[in-house]
Coordinates of C-alpha atoms in Angstrom, one line a residue:
Chain A
M1244 CA -32.4 6.2 -40.0
N1245 CA -28.9 6.4 -41.5
A1246 CA -30.1 6.2 -45.1
L1247 CA -33.0 8.6 -44.5
W1248 CA -30.7 11.3 -42.9
L1249 CA -28.1 10.9 -45.6
I1250 CA -30.7 11.4 -48.3
M1251 CA -32.3 14.4 -46.6
V1252 CA -29.0 16.2 -46.1
C1253 CA -27.6 15.5 -49.6
V1254 CA -30.8 16.3 -51.4
S1255 CA -31.2 19.5 -49.4
I1256 CA -27.7 20.7 -50.2
V1257 CA -28.0 19.9 -53.9
F1258 CA -31.3 21.8 -54.1
A1259 CA -30.0 24.7 -52.1
I1260 CA -27.2 25.1 -54.6
F1261 CA -29.4 24.9 -57.7
T1262 CA -32.3 27.0 -56.4
G1263 CA -30.1 29.7 -54.8
H1264 CA -31.2 29.0 -51.3
L1265 CA -27.7 28.5 -49.9
E1266 CA -27.9 31.3 -47.4
A1267 CA -31.3 30.3 -46.2
F1268 CA -30.1 26.7 -45.9
T1269 CA -27.1 27.6 -43.8
K1270 CA -29.2 29.7 -41.5
A1271 CA -31.8 26.9 -41.2
I1272 CA -29.2 24.4 -40.1
F1273 CA -28.3 26.6 -37.1
D1274 CA -32.0 27.4 -36.5
G1275 CA -32.6 23.7 -36.3
A1276 CA -29.8 23.4 -33.7
K1277 CA -31.3 26.2 -31.7
A1278 CA -34.8 24.5 -31.9
A1279 CA -33.2 21.3 -30.6
V1280 CA -31.7 23.1 -27.6
E1281 CA -35.0 24.8 -26.8
I1282 CA -37.1 21.6 -27.1
S1283 CA -34.5 19.7 -25.0
L1284 CA -34.8 22.3 -22.2
Y1285 CA -38.6 22.1 -22.3
L1286 CA -38.3 18.3 -22.2
L1287 CA -35.8 18.5 -19.3
G1288 CA -38.5 20.1 -17.2
I1289 CA -41.5 17.9 -18.1
V1290 CA -39.4 14.7 -18.1
S1291 CA -38.0 15.4 -14.7
V1292 CA -41.5 16.1 -13.3
W1293 CA -42.8 12.7 -14.6
M1294 CA -39.7 10.9 -13.4
G1295 CA -40.5 12.3 -9.9
I1296 CA -44.1 11.2 -10.1
T1297 CA -43.0 7.8 -11.4
K1298 CA -40.6 7.3 -8.5
I1299 CA -43.5 7.8 -6.1
L1300 CA -45.5 5.3 -8.1
E1301 CA -42.6 2.9 -7.8
D1302 CA -41.9 3.3 -4.1
S1303 CA -45.6 3.0 -3.2
G1304 CA -46.0 -0.1 -5.3
L1305 CA -48.8 1.5 -7.3
I1306 CA -46.9 1.0 -10.5
Y1307 CA -47.2 -2.7 -10.1
R1308 CA -50.9 -2.6 -9.3
I1309 CA -51.6 -0.5 -12.4
A1310 CA -49.5 -2.9 -14.5
H1311 CA -51.5 -5.8 -13.1
L1312 CA -54.7 -4.1 -13.9
F1313 CA -53.9 -3.3 -17.5
K1314 CA -51.9 -6.4 -18.3
P1315 CA -54.7 -8.3 -20.1
L1316 CA -55.2 -5.3 -22.4
I1317 CA -51.6 -4.4 -23.1
C1318 CA -50.3 -7.9 -23.5
R1319 CA -52.5 -8.5 -26.5
L1320 CA -50.3 -6.1 -28.5
F1321 CA -47.0 -6.7 -26.6
K1322 CA -46.4 -10.4 -26.3
N1323 CA -43.1 -10.7 -24.5
I1324 CA -43.6 -8.5 -21.5
P1325 CA -43.4 -10.4 -18.1
D1326 CA -46.3 -10.2 -15.6
D1327 CA -46.7 -6.9 -13.7
H1328 CA -43.6 -5.3 -15.4
P1329 CA -43.4 -1.5 -14.9
S1330 CA -43.3 -1.0 -18.7
I1331 CA -47.0 -2.0 -18.8
T1332 CA -47.9 1.0 -16.6
A1333 CA -45.8 3.4 -18.6
I1334 CA -47.3 2.2 -21.9
T1335 CA -50.9 2.4 -20.4
L1336 CA -50.3 5.9 -19.1
N1337 CA -48.7 7.0 -22.4
V1338 CA -51.6 5.7 -24.4
L1339 CA -54.1 7.4 -22.1
A1340 CA -52.2 10.7 -22.3
N1341 CA -52.2 10.5 -26.1
L1342 CA -55.9 9.7 -26.1
F1343 CA -56.7 12.8 -24.0
G1344 CA -54.2 15.0 -25.9
L1345 CA -52.0 15.6 -22.9
G1346 CA -48.8 16.5 -24.7
N1347 CA -47.0 17.4 -21.5
A1348 CA -47.5 13.9 -20.2
A1349 CA -47.4 11.7 -23.3
T1350 CA -43.7 12.3 -24.3
P1351 CA -42.2 11.8 -20.8
L1352 CA -44.3 8.7 -20.2
G1353 CA -43.3 7.4 -23.7
I1354 CA -39.6 7.9 -22.8
Q1355 CA -40.2 6.0 -19.5
A1356 CA -41.9 3.2 -21.4
M1357 CA -38.9 3.0 -23.8
Q1358 CA -36.5 2.7 -20.9
D1359 CA -38.6 0.0 -19.2
L1360 CA -38.8 -1.9 -22.5
D1361 CA -35.1 -1.5 -22.9
A1362 CA -34.6 -3.2 -19.5
L1363 CA -36.0 -6.3 -21.1
N1364 CA -33.7 -5.9 -24.2
Q1365 CA -31.1 -8.7 -24.4
D1366 CA -29.3 -7.0 -27.3
K1367 CA -28.8 -3.4 -26.4
G1368 CA -28.7 -0.9 -29.3
V1369 CA -30.9 -3.1 -31.4
I1370 CA -34.7 -2.4 -31.4
T1371 CA -37.0 -5.0 -30.0
P1372 CA -40.4 -5.9 -31.5
E1373 CA -42.2 -4.5 -28.4
M1374 CA -40.4 -1.1 -28.9
M1375 CA -41.4 -1.1 -32.6
T1376 CA -45.1 -1.7 -31.7
F1377 CA -44.9 1.0 -29.1
I1378 CA -43.4 3.6 -31.4
V1379 CA -45.8 2.8 -34.2
I1380 CA -48.7 3.3 -31.9
N1381 CA -47.3 6.6 -30.9
T1382 CA -46.6 7.8 -34.5
A1383 CA -50.1 6.9 -35.4
S1384 CA -51.4 9.2 -32.7
I1385 CA -54.8 8.1 -31.5
Q1386 CA -56.5 11.2 -30.1
L1387 CA -60.1 11.5 -29.0
I1388 CA -60.4 15.3 -29.3
P1389 CA -58.0 17.5 -31.2
F1390 CA -58.3 20.5 -28.8
S1391 CA -55.6 22.7 -30.5
V1392 CA -57.1 22.3 -34.0
I1393 CA -60.6 23.1 -32.6
G1394 CA -59.1 26.1 -30.8
I1395 CA -57.6 27.6 -34.0
L1396 CA -60.7 26.9 -36.1
A1397 CA -62.9 28.7 -33.4
N1398 CA -60.5 31.6 -33.4
Y1399 CA -60.9 32.2 -37.1
G1400 CA -64.7 32.0 -37.1
H1401 CA -65.5 28.5 -38.2
H1402 CA -69.2 28.0 -38.1
N1403 CA -68.9 24.7 -36.1
P1404 CA -65.4 23.9 -35.0
A1405 CA -66.5 20.7 -33.1
A1406 CA -67.6 19.2 -36.5
V1407 CA -64.0 18.2 -37.0
V1408 CA -64.1 15.8 -34.0
L1409 CA -65.8 12.8 -35.7
P1410 CA -63.8 12.8 -39.0
V1411 CA -60.5 13.1 -37.0
L1412 CA -61.6 10.3 -34.7
I1413 CA -62.4 8.0 -37.7
A1414 CA -59.3 8.9 -39.6
T1415 CA -57.0 8.4 -36.6
T1416 CA -58.6 5.1 -35.7
I1417 CA -58.3 3.7 -39.2
S1418 CA -54.7 4.9 -39.6
A1419 CA -53.7 3.5 -36.3
L1420 CA -55.1 0.1 -37.2
T1421 CA -53.5 0.2 -40.7
A1422 CA -50.2 1.2 -39.1
L1423 CA -50.3 -1.9 -36.9
L1424 CA -51.2 -4.0 -40.0
V1425 CA -48.3 -2.5 -41.9
L1426 CA -46.0 -3.3 -39.0
A1427 CA -47.3 -6.9 -38.9
G1428 CA -46.8 -7.2 -42.7
F1429 CA -43.1 -6.0 -42.5
R1430 CA -42.6 -8.3 -39.5
K1431 CA -43.7 -11.3 -41.6
V1432 CA -41.5 -10.3 -44.6
F1433 CA -38.3 -9.7 -42.5
K1434 CA -38.7 -12.7 -40.2
Chain B
M552 CA -69.9 19.4 -24.9
I553 CA -66.4 20.2 -26.1
K554 CA -66.0 22.7 -23.3
Q555 CA -66.9 20.0 -20.7
L556 CA -64.6 17.5 -22.3
E557 CA -61.8 20.0 -22.3
Y558 CA -62.4 20.6 -18.6
L559 CA -62.4 16.9 -18.0
S560 CA -59.0 16.4 -19.7
L561 CA -57.6 19.4 -17.7
L562 CA -58.6 17.5 -14.5
I563 CA -56.8 14.3 -15.4
I564 CA -53.2 15.2 -14.5
P565 CA -54.0 17.1 -11.2
L566 CA -56.3 14.3 -10.0
F567 CA -53.7 11.7 -11.0
L568 CA -51.0 13.6 -9.0
L569 CA -53.3 14.0 -6.0
F570 CA -54.1 10.2 -6.0
T571 CA -50.4 9.4 -6.4
V572 CA -49.2 11.4 -3.4
L573 CA -52.1 10.3 -1.2
Y574 CA -51.6 6.7 -2.1
G575 CA -47.8 7.1 -1.5
T576 CA -48.5 8.7 1.9
V577 CA -50.8 5.9 2.9
K578 CA -48.1 3.4 2.0
K579 CA -45.6 5.3 4.2
V580 CA -43.6 6.7 1.3
R581 CA -41.8 10.0 1.9
V582 CA -43.3 11.5 -1.3
Y583 CA -41.1 14.6 -1.3
D584 CA -37.9 12.7 -1.2
S585 CA -39.1 10.1 -3.7
F586 CA -40.0 12.9 -6.1
V587 CA -36.6 14.5 -5.8
E588 CA -34.9 11.1 -6.2
G589 CA -36.9 10.5 -9.5
A590 CA -36.4 14.0 -10.8
K591 CA -32.6 13.5 -10.5
Q592 CA -32.8 11.1 -13.5
G593 CA -34.2 13.8 -15.8
P594 CA -31.0 15.5 -16.9
A595 CA -29.2 12.2 -17.8
I596 CA -32.1 11.2 -20.0
I597 CA -32.2 14.6 -21.8
L598 CA -28.5 14.5 -22.3
K599 CA -29.0 11.2 -24.1
I600 CA -31.8 12.5 -26.3
F601 CA -30.3 15.9 -27.2
P602 CA -27.8 14.8 -29.8
Y603 CA -30.4 12.7 -31.6
L604 CA -32.9 15.6 -31.6
L605 CA -30.3 18.0 -32.9
T606 CA -29.2 15.7 -35.7
I607 CA -32.8 15.2 -36.9
F608 CA -33.7 18.9 -36.5
V609 CA -30.7 20.1 -38.5
A610 CA -31.7 17.8 -41.4
I611 CA -35.4 18.8 -41.3
K612 CA -34.8 22.6 -41.1
G613 CA -32.3 22.4 -43.9
F614 CA -34.7 20.4 -46.0
Q615 CA -37.4 22.9 -45.6
A616 CA -35.2 25.9 -46.4
S617 CA -33.3 24.4 -49.3
G618 CA -36.3 24.5 -51.7
A619 CA -36.4 20.7 -51.8
F620 CA -39.6 20.8 -49.8
D621 CA -41.4 22.9 -52.4
V622 CA -40.3 20.5 -55.2
L623 CA -41.5 17.5 -53.2
R624 CA -44.8 19.2 -52.5
D625 CA -45.3 20.2 -56.2
G626 CA -44.4 16.7 -57.2
F627 CA -47.0 15.2 -54.9
Y628 CA -49.5 17.8 -56.0
G629 CA -48.9 16.8 -59.6
L630 CA -48.9 13.1 -58.9
F631 CA -52.2 13.2 -57.0
G632 CA -53.8 16.0 -59.0
F633 CA -56.5 13.7 -60.2
L634 CA -57.7 13.4 -56.6
D635 CA -58.2 17.2 -56.5
I636 CA -56.5 17.8 -53.2
P637 CA -56.0 21.5 -52.3
I638 CA -52.2 22.3 -52.5
E639 CA -52.4 23.7 -48.9
A640 CA -53.5 20.2 -47.7
V641 CA -50.6 18.6 -49.6
S642 CA -48.1 21.0 -47.8
M643 CA -49.8 20.0 -44.5
A644 CA -49.4 16.3 -45.3
I645 CA -45.7 16.7 -45.8
I646 CA -45.0 19.1 -42.9
K647 CA -46.9 17.3 -40.2
P648 CA -44.6 14.3 -39.9
L649 CA -41.6 16.6 -39.9
S650 CA -42.3 19.4 -37.4
G651 CA -45.0 20.1 -34.9
S652 CA -44.5 23.8 -34.6
A653 CA -44.2 24.3 -38.3
S654 CA -47.4 22.4 -38.9
T655 CA -49.3 24.5 -36.3
A656 CA -48.0 27.7 -38.0
L657 CA -49.0 26.4 -41.5
F658 CA -52.4 25.4 -40.3
T659 CA -53.1 28.8 -38.8
D660 CA -51.9 30.3 -42.1
I661 CA -54.2 28.1 -44.1
V662 CA -57.2 29.0 -42.0
K663 CA -56.4 32.7 -42.4
T664 CA -55.8 32.7 -46.1
T665 CA -58.4 30.3 -47.4
G666 CA -61.1 30.9 -44.7
A667 CA -62.3 28.8 -41.8
D668 CA -64.8 26.8 -43.8
S669 CA -62.8 26.1 -47.0
M670 CA -62.0 22.6 -48.2
A671 CA -58.3 23.3 -47.7
T672 CA -59.0 24.1 -44.0
Q673 CA -61.2 21.1 -43.4
M674 CA -58.7 18.7 -44.9
S675 CA -55.7 20.2 -43.2
A676 CA -57.6 20.1 -39.9
V677 CA -58.2 16.4 -40.2
I678 CA -54.6 15.8 -41.2
M679 CA -53.4 17.9 -38.4
G680 CA -55.6 16.1 -35.9
S681 CA -54.9 12.6 -37.1
A682 CA -51.2 12.6 -38.0
E683 CA -48.2 12.7 -35.6
T684 CA -44.8 14.4 -35.8
T685 CA -43.2 11.1 -36.7
F686 CA -39.6 12.2 -36.9
Y687 CA -39.7 13.9 -33.5
V688 CA -41.1 10.8 -31.9
L689 CA -38.5 8.6 -33.6
A690 CA -35.6 10.9 -32.5
V691 CA -36.8 11.2 -28.9
Y692 CA -37.9 7.6 -28.2
L693 CA -34.9 6.0 -30.0
G694 CA -32.5 8.5 -28.5
A695 CA -33.8 7.8 -25.0
V696 CA -32.5 4.2 -25.1
S697 CA -29.6 4.8 -27.7
I698 CA -31.1 2.4 -30.3
K699 CA -28.8 2.2 -33.3
K700 CA -30.3 -0.6 -35.3
T701 CA -33.9 0.3 -36.1
R702 CA -34.4 -2.6 -38.5
Y703 CA -37.6 -2.0 -40.6
L704 CA -39.1 0.6 -38.2
V705 CA -38.5 3.7 -40.3
P706 CA -40.1 2.3 -43.5
V707 CA -43.1 1.1 -41.5
C708 CA -43.6 4.6 -40.1
L709 CA -43.3 6.2 -43.5
V710 CA -45.7 3.8 -45.1
A711 CA -48.1 4.2 -42.2
D712 CA -47.9 8.0 -42.4
F713 CA -48.7 7.9 -46.1
I714 CA -51.7 5.6 -45.6
G715 CA -52.8 7.9 -42.7
I716 CA -52.8 10.9 -45.0
V717 CA -54.8 9.1 -47.7
V718 CA -57.3 8.0 -45.1
A719 CA -57.6 11.7 -43.8
V720 CA -58.2 12.9 -47.4
V721 CA -60.9 10.3 -48.0
V722 CA -62.6 10.8 -44.7
T723 CA -62.7 14.6 -45.2
R724 CA -64.2 14.2 -48.7
W725 CA -66.8 11.9 -47.2
F726 CA -67.7 14.3 -44.4
F727 CA -67.7 17.8 -46.0

């Protein structure tokens, strides 16, 4: 992350100087800060709602039952999660929310999953293999139906907006599988 | 068909919430108090995420505005010119991992300017639907648990993104 950020900032400033975009660059930095504040406020709302729901799941014991139910599926990808651990529920719900394109639910549940996975982390501040797998699954974004894309296409008179569903499904499935393969490859090299 | 599925996906959260509160009540949980107790954790989590989000957004917005983005796009366009990818789709491929709102705006713009049935639109639609805002996900999820050592995660995500875009291009060509 450090190297990536450093490169982005330095390259941007050098380009801004040579292409005469300095004013736009300076404005953009503060626009970025503003966007971060707005998104954080939005996240504050939806994350709090899901924390509330999760607390009911916890107090009623439902979280452990869901974990128990999905353990066989989740533990194929995540080897070092103990039986009936709450992280299994959070991961399951996050994956389902992503599949159905429920953006309002996917991010808060993902945050919850990261916190549950961090509870198993012996070496705080260092990422665990389980967290990596989880993040890679999320950045690969498996989505059954891209409603927002279909909506925009329909708005501008596409003859058959739903035609995009199958190619997207195929593309997203292949790229999710290759993402996991890339992760497995890196894991072998860096062992 | 799509309409019904959309309705179904609208049903999921309300039904899940209903089931959760009813199940809680059966198990003698005071659901109102539990919800409040859980919601209390929200602000602390966001406070943790906010600096990470800000740091990444400043870099992304600066990058887009500095002109470096255009050079990167033209570079990729030249490099993969032999594949005959529309330049709009190349923009989409670079923007999507960086910013969700920018990619939605760009997609709408592509549909408007090149027409809803153009190759540029089809390819951008598949990229838009199959790629994710990687940098945002990294900032939020890593920020939530204050991870400093990400080991090889960032290169994995970038390689996976690149492969994802290539897959989207190939699949679009195959379909349209």
